[in-house]
Tab-separated table of N, CA and C in Angstrom:
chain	number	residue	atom	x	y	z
A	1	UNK	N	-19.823	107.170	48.862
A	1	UNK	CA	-18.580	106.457	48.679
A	1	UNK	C	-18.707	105.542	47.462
A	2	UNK	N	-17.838	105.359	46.518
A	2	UNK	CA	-17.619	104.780	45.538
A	2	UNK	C	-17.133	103.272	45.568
A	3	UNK	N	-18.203	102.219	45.140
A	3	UNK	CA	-17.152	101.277	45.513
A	3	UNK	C	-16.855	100.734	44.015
A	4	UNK	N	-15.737	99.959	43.875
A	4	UNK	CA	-14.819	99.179	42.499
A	4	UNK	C	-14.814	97.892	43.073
A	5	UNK	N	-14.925	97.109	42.074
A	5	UNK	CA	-14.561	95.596	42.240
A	5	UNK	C	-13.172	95.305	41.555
A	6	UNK	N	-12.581	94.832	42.380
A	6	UNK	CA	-11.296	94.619	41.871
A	6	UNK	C	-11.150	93.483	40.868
A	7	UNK	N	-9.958	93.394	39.545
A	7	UNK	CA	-9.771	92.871	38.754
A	7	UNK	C	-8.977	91.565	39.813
A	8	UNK	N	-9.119	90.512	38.667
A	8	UNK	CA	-8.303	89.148	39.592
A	8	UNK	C	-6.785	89.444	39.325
A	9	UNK	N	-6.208	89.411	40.397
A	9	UNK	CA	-4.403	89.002	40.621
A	9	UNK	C	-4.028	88.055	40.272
A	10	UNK	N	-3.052	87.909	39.033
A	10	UNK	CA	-2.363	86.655	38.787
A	10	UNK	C	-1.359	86.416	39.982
A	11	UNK	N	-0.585	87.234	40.508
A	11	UNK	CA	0.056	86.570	41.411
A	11	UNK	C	-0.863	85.821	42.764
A	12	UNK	N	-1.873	86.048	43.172
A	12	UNK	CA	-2.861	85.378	43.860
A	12	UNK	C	-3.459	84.335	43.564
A	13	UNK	N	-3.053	83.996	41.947
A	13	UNK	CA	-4.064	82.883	41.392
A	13	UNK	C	-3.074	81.949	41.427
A	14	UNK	N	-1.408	82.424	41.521
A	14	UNK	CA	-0.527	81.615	41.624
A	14	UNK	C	-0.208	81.296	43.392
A	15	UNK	N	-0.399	81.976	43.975
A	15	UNK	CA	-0.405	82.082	45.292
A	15	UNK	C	-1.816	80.967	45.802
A	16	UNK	N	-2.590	81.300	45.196
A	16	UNK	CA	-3.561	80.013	45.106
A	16	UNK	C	-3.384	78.818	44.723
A	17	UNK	N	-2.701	78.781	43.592
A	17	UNK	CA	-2.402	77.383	43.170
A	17	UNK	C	-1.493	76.784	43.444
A	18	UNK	N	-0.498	77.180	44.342
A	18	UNK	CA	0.461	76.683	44.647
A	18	UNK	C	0.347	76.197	46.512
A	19	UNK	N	-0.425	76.734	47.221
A	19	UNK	CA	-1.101	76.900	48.102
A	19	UNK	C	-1.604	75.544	48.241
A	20	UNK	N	-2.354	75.357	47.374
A	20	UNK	CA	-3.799	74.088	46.768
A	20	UNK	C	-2.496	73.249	46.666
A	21	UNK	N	-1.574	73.103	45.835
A	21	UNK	CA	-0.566	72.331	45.440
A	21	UNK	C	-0.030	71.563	46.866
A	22	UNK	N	0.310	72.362	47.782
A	22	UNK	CA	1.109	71.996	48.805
A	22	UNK	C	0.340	71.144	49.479
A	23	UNK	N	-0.802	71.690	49.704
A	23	UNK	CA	-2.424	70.563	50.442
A	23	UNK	C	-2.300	69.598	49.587
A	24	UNK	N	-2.405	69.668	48.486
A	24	UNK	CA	-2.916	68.335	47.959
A	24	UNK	C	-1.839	67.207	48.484
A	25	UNK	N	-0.875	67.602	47.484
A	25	UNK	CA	0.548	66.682	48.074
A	25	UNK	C	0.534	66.574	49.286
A	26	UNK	N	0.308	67.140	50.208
A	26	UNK	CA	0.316	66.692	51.658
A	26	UNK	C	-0.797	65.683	51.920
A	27	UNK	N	-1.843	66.207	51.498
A	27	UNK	CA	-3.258	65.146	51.919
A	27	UNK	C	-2.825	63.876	50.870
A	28	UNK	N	-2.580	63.932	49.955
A	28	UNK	CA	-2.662	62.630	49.028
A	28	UNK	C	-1.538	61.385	49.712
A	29	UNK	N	-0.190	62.428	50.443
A	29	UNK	CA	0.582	61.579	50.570
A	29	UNK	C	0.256	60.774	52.157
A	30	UNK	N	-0.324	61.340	53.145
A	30	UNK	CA	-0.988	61.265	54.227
A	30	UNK	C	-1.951	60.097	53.879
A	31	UNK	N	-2.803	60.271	53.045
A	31	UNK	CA	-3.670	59.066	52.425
A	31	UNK	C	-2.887	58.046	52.404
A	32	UNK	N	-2.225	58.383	50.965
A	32	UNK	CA	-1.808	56.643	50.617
A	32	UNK	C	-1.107	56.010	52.030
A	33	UNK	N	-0.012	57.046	52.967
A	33	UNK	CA	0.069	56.081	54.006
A	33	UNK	C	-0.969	55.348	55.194
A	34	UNK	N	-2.011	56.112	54.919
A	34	UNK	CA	-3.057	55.168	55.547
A	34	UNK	C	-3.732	54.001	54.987
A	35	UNK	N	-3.126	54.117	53.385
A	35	UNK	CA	-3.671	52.835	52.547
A	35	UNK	C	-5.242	53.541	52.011
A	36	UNK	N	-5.260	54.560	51.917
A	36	UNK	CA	-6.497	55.287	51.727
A	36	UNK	C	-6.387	55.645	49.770
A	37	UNK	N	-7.358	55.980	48.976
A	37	UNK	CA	-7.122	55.964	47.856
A	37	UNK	C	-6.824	57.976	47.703
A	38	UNK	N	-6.009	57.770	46.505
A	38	UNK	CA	-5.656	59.514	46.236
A	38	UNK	C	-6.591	60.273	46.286
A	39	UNK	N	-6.831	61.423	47.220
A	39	UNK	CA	-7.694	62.029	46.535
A	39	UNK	C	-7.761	63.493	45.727
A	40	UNK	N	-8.428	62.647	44.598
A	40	UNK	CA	-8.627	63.371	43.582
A	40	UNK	C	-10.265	63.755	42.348
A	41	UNK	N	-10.311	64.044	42.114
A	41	UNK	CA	-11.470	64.235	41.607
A	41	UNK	C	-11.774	63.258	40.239
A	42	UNK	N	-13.311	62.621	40.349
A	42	UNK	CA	-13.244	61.701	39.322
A	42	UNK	C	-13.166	62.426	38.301
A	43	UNK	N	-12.988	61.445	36.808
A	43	UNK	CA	-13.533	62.127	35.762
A	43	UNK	C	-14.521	62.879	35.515
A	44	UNK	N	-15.541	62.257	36.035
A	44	UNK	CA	-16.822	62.907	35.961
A	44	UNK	C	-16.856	64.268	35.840
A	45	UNK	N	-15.967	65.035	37.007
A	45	UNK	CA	-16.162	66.033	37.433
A	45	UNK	C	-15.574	67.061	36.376
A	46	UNK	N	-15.061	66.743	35.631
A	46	UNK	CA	-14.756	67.551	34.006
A	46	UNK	C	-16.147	67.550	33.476
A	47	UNK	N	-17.164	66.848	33.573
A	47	UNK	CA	-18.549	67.955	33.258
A	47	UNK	C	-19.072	68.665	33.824
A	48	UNK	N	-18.379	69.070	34.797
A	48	UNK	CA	-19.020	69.726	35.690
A	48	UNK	C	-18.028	71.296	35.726
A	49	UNK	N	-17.286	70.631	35.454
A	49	UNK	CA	-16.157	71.811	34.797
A	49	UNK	C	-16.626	72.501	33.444
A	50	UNK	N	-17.027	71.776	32.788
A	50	UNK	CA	-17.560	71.967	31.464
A	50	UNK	C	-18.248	72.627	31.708
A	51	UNK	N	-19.440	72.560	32.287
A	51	UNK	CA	-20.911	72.977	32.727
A	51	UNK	C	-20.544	74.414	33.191
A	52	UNK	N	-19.274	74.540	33.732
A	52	UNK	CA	-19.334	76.157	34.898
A	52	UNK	C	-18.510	76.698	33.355
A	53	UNK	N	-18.203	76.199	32.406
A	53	UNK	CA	-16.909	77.098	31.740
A	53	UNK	C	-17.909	77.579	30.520
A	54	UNK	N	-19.157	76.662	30.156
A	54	UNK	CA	-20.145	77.159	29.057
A	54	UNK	C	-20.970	78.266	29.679
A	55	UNK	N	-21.493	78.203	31.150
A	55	UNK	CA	-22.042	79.044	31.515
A	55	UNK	C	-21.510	80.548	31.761
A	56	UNK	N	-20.314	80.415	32.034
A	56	UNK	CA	-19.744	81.516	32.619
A	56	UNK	C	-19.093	82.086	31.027
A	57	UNK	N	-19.075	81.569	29.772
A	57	UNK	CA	-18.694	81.885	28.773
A	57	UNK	C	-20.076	82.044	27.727
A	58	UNK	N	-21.521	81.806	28.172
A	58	UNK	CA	-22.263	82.331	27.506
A	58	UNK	C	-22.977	83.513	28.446
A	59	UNK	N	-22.968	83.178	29.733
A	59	UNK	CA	-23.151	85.049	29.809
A	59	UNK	C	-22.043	86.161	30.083
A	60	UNK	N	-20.638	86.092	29.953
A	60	UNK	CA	-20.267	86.785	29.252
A	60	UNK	C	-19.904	87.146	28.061
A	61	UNK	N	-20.499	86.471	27.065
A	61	UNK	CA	-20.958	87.150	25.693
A	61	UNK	C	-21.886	87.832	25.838
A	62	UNK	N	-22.559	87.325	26.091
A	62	UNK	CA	-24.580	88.528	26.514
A	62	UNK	C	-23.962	89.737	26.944
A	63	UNK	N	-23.161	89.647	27.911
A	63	UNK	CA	-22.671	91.081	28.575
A	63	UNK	C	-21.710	92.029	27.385
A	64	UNK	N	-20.707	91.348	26.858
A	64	UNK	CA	-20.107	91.992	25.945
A	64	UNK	C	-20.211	92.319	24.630
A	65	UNK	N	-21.480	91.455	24.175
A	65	UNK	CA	-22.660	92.272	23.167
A	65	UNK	C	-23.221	93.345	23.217
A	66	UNK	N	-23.717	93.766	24.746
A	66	UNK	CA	-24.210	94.491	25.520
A	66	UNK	C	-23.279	96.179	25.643
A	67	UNK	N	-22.270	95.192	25.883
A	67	UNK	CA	-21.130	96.809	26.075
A	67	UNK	C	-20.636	97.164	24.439
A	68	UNK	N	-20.713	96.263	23.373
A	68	UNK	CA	-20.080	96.869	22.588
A	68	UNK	C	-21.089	97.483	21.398
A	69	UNK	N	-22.433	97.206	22.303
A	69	UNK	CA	-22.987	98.091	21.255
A	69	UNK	C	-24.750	97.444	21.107
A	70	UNK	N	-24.683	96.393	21.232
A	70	UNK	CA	-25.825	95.374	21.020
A	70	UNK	C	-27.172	96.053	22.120
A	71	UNK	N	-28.192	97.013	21.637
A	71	UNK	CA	-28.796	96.747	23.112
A	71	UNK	C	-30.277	96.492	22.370
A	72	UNK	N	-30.584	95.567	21.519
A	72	UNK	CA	-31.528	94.952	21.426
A	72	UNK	C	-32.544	94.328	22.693
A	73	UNK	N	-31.650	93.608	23.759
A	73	UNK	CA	-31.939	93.351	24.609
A	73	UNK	C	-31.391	93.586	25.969
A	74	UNK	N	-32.426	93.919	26.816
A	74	UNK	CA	-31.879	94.679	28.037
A	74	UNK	C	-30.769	93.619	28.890
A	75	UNK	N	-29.980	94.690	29.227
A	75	UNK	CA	-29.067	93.724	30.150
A	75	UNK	C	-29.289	94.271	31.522
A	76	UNK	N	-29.501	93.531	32.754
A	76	UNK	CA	-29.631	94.036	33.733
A	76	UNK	C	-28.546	94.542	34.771
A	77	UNK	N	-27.885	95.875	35.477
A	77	UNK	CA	-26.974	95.428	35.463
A	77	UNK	C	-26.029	94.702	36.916
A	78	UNK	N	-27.507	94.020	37.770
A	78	UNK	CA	-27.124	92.694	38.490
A	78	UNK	C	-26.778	91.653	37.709
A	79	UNK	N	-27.351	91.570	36.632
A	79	UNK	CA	-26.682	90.344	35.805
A	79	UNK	C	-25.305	90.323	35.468
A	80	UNK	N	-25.146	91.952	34.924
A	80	UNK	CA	-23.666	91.807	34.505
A	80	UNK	C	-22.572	91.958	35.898
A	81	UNK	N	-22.961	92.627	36.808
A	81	UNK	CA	-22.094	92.243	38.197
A	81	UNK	C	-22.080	90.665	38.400
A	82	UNK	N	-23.507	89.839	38.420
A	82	UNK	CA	-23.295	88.936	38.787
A	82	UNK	C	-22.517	87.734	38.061
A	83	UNK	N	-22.477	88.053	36.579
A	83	UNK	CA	-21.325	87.466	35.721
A	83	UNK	C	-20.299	87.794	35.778
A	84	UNK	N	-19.636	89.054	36.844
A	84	UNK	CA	-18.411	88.921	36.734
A	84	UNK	C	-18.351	88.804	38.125
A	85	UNK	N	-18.667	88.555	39.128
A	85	UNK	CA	-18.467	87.529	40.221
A	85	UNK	C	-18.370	86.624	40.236
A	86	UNK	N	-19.119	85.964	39.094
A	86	UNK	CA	-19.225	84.537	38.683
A	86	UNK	C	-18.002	83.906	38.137
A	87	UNK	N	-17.339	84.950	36.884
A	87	UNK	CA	-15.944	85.002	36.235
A	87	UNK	C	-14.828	84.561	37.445
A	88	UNK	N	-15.065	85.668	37.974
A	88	UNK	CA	-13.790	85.398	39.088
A	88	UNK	C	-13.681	84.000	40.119
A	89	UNK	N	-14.719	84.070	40.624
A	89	UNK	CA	-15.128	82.917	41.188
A	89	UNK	C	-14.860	81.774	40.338
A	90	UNK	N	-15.219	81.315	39.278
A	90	UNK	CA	-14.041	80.285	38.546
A	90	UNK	C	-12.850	80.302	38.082
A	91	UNK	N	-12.113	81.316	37.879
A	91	UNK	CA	-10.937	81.816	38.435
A	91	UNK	C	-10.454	81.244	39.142
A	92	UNK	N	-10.963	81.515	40.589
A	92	UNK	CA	-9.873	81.185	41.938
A	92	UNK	C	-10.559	79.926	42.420
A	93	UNK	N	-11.739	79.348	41.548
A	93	UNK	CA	-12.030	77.883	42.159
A	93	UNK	C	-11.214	76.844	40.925
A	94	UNK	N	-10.641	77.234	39.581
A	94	UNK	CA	-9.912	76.672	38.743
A	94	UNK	C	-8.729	76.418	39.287
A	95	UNK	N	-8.068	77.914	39.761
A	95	UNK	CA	-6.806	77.833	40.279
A	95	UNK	C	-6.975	76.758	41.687
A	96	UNK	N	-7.795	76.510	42.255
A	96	UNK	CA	-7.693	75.598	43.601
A	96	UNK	C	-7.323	74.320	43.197
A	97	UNK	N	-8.148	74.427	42.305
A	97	UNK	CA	-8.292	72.687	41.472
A	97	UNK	C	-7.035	72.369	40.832
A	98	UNK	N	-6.685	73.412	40.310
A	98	UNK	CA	-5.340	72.854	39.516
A	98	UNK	C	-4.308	72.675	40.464
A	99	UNK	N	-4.126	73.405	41.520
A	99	UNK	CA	-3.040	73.129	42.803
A	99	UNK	C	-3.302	71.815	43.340
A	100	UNK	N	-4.861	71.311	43.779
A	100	UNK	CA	-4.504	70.553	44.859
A	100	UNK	C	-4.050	69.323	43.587
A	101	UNK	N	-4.536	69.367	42.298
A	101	UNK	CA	-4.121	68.020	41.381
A	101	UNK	C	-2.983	68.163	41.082
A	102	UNK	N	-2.076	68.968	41.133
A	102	UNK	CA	-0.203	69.323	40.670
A	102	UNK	C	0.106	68.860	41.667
A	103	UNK	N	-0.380	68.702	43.126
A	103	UNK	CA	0.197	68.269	44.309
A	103	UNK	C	0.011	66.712	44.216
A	104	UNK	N	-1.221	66.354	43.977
A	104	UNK	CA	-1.443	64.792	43.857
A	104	UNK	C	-0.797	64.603	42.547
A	105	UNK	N	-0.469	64.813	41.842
A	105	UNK	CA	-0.347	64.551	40.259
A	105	UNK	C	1.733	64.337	40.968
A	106	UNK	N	2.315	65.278	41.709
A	106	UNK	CA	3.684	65.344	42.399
A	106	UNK	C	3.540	63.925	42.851
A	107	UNK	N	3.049	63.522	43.759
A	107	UNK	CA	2.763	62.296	44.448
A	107	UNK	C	2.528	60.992	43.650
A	108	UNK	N	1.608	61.132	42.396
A	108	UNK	CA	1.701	60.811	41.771
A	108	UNK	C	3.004	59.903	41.226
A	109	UNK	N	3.667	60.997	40.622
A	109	UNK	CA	5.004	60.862	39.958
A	109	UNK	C	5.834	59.946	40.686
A	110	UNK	N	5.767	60.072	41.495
A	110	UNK	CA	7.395	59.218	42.812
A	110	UNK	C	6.533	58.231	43.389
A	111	UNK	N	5.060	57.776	42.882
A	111	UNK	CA	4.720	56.271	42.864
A	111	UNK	C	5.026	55.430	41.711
A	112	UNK	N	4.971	56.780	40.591
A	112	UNK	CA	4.942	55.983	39.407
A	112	UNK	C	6.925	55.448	39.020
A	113	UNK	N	7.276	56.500	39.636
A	113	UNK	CA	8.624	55.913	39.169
A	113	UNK	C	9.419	54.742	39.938
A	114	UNK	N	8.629	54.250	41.311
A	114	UNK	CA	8.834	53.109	42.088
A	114	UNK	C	8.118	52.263	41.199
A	115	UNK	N	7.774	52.180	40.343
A	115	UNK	CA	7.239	51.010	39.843
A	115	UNK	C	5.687	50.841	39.873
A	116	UNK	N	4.738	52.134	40.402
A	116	UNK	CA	3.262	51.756	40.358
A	116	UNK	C	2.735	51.923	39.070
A	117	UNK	N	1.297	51.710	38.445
A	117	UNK	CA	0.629	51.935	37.261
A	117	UNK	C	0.785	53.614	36.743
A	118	UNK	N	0.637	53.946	35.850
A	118	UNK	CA	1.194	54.528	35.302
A	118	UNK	C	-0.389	55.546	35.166
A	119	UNK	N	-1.402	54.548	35.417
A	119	UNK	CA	-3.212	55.063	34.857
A	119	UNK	C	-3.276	55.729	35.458
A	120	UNK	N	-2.222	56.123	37.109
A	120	UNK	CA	-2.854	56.961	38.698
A	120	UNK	C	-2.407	58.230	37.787
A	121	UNK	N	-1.833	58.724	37.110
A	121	UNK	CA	-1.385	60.047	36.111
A	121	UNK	C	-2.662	60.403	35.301
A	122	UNK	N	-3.523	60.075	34.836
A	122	UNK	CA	-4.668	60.222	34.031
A	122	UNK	C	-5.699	61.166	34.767
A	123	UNK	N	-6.240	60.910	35.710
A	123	UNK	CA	-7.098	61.850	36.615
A	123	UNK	C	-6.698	63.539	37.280
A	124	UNK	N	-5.251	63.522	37.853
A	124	UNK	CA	-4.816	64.837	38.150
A	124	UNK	C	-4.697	65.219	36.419
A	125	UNK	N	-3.804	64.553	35.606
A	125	UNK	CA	-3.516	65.631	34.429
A	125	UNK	C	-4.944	66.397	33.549
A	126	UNK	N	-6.173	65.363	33.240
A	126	UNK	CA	-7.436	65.759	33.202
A	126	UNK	C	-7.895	66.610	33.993
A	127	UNK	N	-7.773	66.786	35.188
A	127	UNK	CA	-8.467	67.581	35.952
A	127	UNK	C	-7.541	68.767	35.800
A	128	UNK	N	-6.050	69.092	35.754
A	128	UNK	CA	-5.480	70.151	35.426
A	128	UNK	C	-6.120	70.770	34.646
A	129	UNK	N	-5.629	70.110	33.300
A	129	UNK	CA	-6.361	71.002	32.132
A	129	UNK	C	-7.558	71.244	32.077
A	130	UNK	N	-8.513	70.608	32.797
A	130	UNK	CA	-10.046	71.502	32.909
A	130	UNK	C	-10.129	72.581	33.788
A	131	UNK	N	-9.074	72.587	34.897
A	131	UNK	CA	-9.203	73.609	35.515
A	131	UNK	C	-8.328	75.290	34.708
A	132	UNK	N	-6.960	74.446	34.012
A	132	UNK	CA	-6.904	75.490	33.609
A	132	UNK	C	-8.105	76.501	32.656
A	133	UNK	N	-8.322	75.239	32.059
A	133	UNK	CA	-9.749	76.023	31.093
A	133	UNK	C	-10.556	77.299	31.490
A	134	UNK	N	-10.846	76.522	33.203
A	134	UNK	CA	-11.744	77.711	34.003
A	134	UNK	C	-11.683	78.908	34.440
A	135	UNK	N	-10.172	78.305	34.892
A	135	UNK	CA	-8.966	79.792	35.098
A	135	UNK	C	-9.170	80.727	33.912
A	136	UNK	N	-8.900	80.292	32.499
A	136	UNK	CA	-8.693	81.323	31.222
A	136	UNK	C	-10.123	81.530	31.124
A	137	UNK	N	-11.334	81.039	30.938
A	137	UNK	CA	-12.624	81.683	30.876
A	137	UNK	C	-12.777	82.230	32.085
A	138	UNK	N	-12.811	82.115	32.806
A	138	UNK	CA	-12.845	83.334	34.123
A	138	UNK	C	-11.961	84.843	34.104
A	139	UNK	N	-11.191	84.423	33.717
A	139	UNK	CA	-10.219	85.827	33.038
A	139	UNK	C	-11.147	86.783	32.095
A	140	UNK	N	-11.168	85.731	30.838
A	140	UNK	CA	-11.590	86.071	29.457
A	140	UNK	C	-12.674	87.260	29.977
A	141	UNK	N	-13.228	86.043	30.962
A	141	UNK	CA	-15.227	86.478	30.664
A	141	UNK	C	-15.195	87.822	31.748
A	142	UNK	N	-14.173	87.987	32.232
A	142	UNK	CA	-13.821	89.027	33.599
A	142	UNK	C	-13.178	90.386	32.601
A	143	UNK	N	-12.924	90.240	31.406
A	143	UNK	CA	-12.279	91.504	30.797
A	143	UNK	C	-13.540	91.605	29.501
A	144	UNK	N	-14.381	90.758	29.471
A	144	UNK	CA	-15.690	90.871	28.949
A	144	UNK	C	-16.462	91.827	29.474
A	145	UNK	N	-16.475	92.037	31.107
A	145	UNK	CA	-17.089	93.034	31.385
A	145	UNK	C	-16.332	93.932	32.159
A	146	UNK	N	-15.780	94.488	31.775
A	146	UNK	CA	-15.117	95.527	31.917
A	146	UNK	C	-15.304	96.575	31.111
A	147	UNK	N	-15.654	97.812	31.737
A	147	UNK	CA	-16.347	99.002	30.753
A	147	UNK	C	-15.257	99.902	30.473
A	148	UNK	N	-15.519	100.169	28.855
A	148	UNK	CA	-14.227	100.887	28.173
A	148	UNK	C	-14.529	102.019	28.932
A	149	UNK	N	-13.653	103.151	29.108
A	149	UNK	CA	-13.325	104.538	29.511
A	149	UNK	C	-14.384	105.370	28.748
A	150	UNK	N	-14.946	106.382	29.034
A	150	UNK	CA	-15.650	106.894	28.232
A	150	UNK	C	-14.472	107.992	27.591
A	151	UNK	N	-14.625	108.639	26.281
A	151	UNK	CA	-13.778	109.804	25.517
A	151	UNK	C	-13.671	110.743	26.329
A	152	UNK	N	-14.548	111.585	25.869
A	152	UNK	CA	-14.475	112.840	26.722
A	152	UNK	C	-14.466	112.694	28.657
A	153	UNK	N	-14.538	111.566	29.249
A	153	UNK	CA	-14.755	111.756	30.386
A	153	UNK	C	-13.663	112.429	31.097
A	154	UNK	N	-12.369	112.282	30.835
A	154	UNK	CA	-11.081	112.394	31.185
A	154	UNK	C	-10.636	113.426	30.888
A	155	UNK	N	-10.881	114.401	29.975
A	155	UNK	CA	-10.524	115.526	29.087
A	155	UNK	C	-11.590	116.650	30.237
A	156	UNK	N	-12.751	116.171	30.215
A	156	UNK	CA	-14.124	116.730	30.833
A	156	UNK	C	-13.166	117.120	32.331
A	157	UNK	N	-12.777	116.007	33.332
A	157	UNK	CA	-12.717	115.982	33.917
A	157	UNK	C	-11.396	116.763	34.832
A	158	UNK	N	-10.422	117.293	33.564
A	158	UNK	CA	-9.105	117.804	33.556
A	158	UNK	C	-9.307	119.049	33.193
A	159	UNK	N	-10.244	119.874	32.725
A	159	UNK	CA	-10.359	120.883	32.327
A	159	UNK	C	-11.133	121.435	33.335
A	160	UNK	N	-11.981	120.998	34.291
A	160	UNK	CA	-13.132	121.456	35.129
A	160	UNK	C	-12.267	121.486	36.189
């Protein structure tokens, strides 16, 4: 039996993030009425974002050196499965991140326009855009390894 790993679903990544969205806004707003602080992810955690978006974007270059021709050095090919598990997997952990902060970042908004500080906007919108980051290198690095069609395989395979 043949198995395929399936490519990531944008409608799932939106189905994800909107998902994440609804939690967040629910948990954030649940918080503040307990007098509890938003939760959201510190700054910090954009290096850590950083950290998964260099990794997952320098081995899929290795891999797509690999496929387009480069074989100076061996590629193994658990490595290259495991870089594109890896791809996806920041994918749908980007898309989480960016939902549950659009939900707090919502919550956000309708404190800020009662009159609260304006700084509680700084942390969800940062953390958006790092997640989107992860989302698009998880894509990127996910069509990085993806193996072109071979020529003749299809022709081979229609004639036999």
């Amino acid at each position: 039996m043949k198995s395929r790993m399936s490519v990531i679903k944008f409608r799932w990544l939106l189905v994800i993030a909107l998902v994440a969205a609804l939690l967040g806004w629910l948990v954030t707003v649940l918080a503040n009425r307990a007098g509890l602080p938003t939760p959201v992810l510190p700054y910090s955690a954009l290096i850590t974002l950083a950290l998964v978006i260099v990794l997952v974007v320098i081995l899929g270059v290795r891999v797509r050196r690999w496929r387009n021709g480069n074989h100076e050095k061996d590629l193994s090919p658990i490595l290259a499965a495991r870089t594109l598990i890896l791809a996806q997997a920041s994918a749908y952990a980007g898309a989480i991140i960016l939902g549950w902060h659009f939900g707090a970042l919502v919550d956000a908004l309708t404190t800020t326009f009662y009159g609260a500080s304006i700084s509680v906007l700084g942390a969800p919108v940062a953390l958006m855009l790092g997640s989107l980051a992860m989302v698009a290198a998880g894509i990127i690095v996910e069509r990085f390894c993806r193996i072109p069609p071979e020529d003749g395989a299809d022709s081979a395979a229609g004639s036999a």
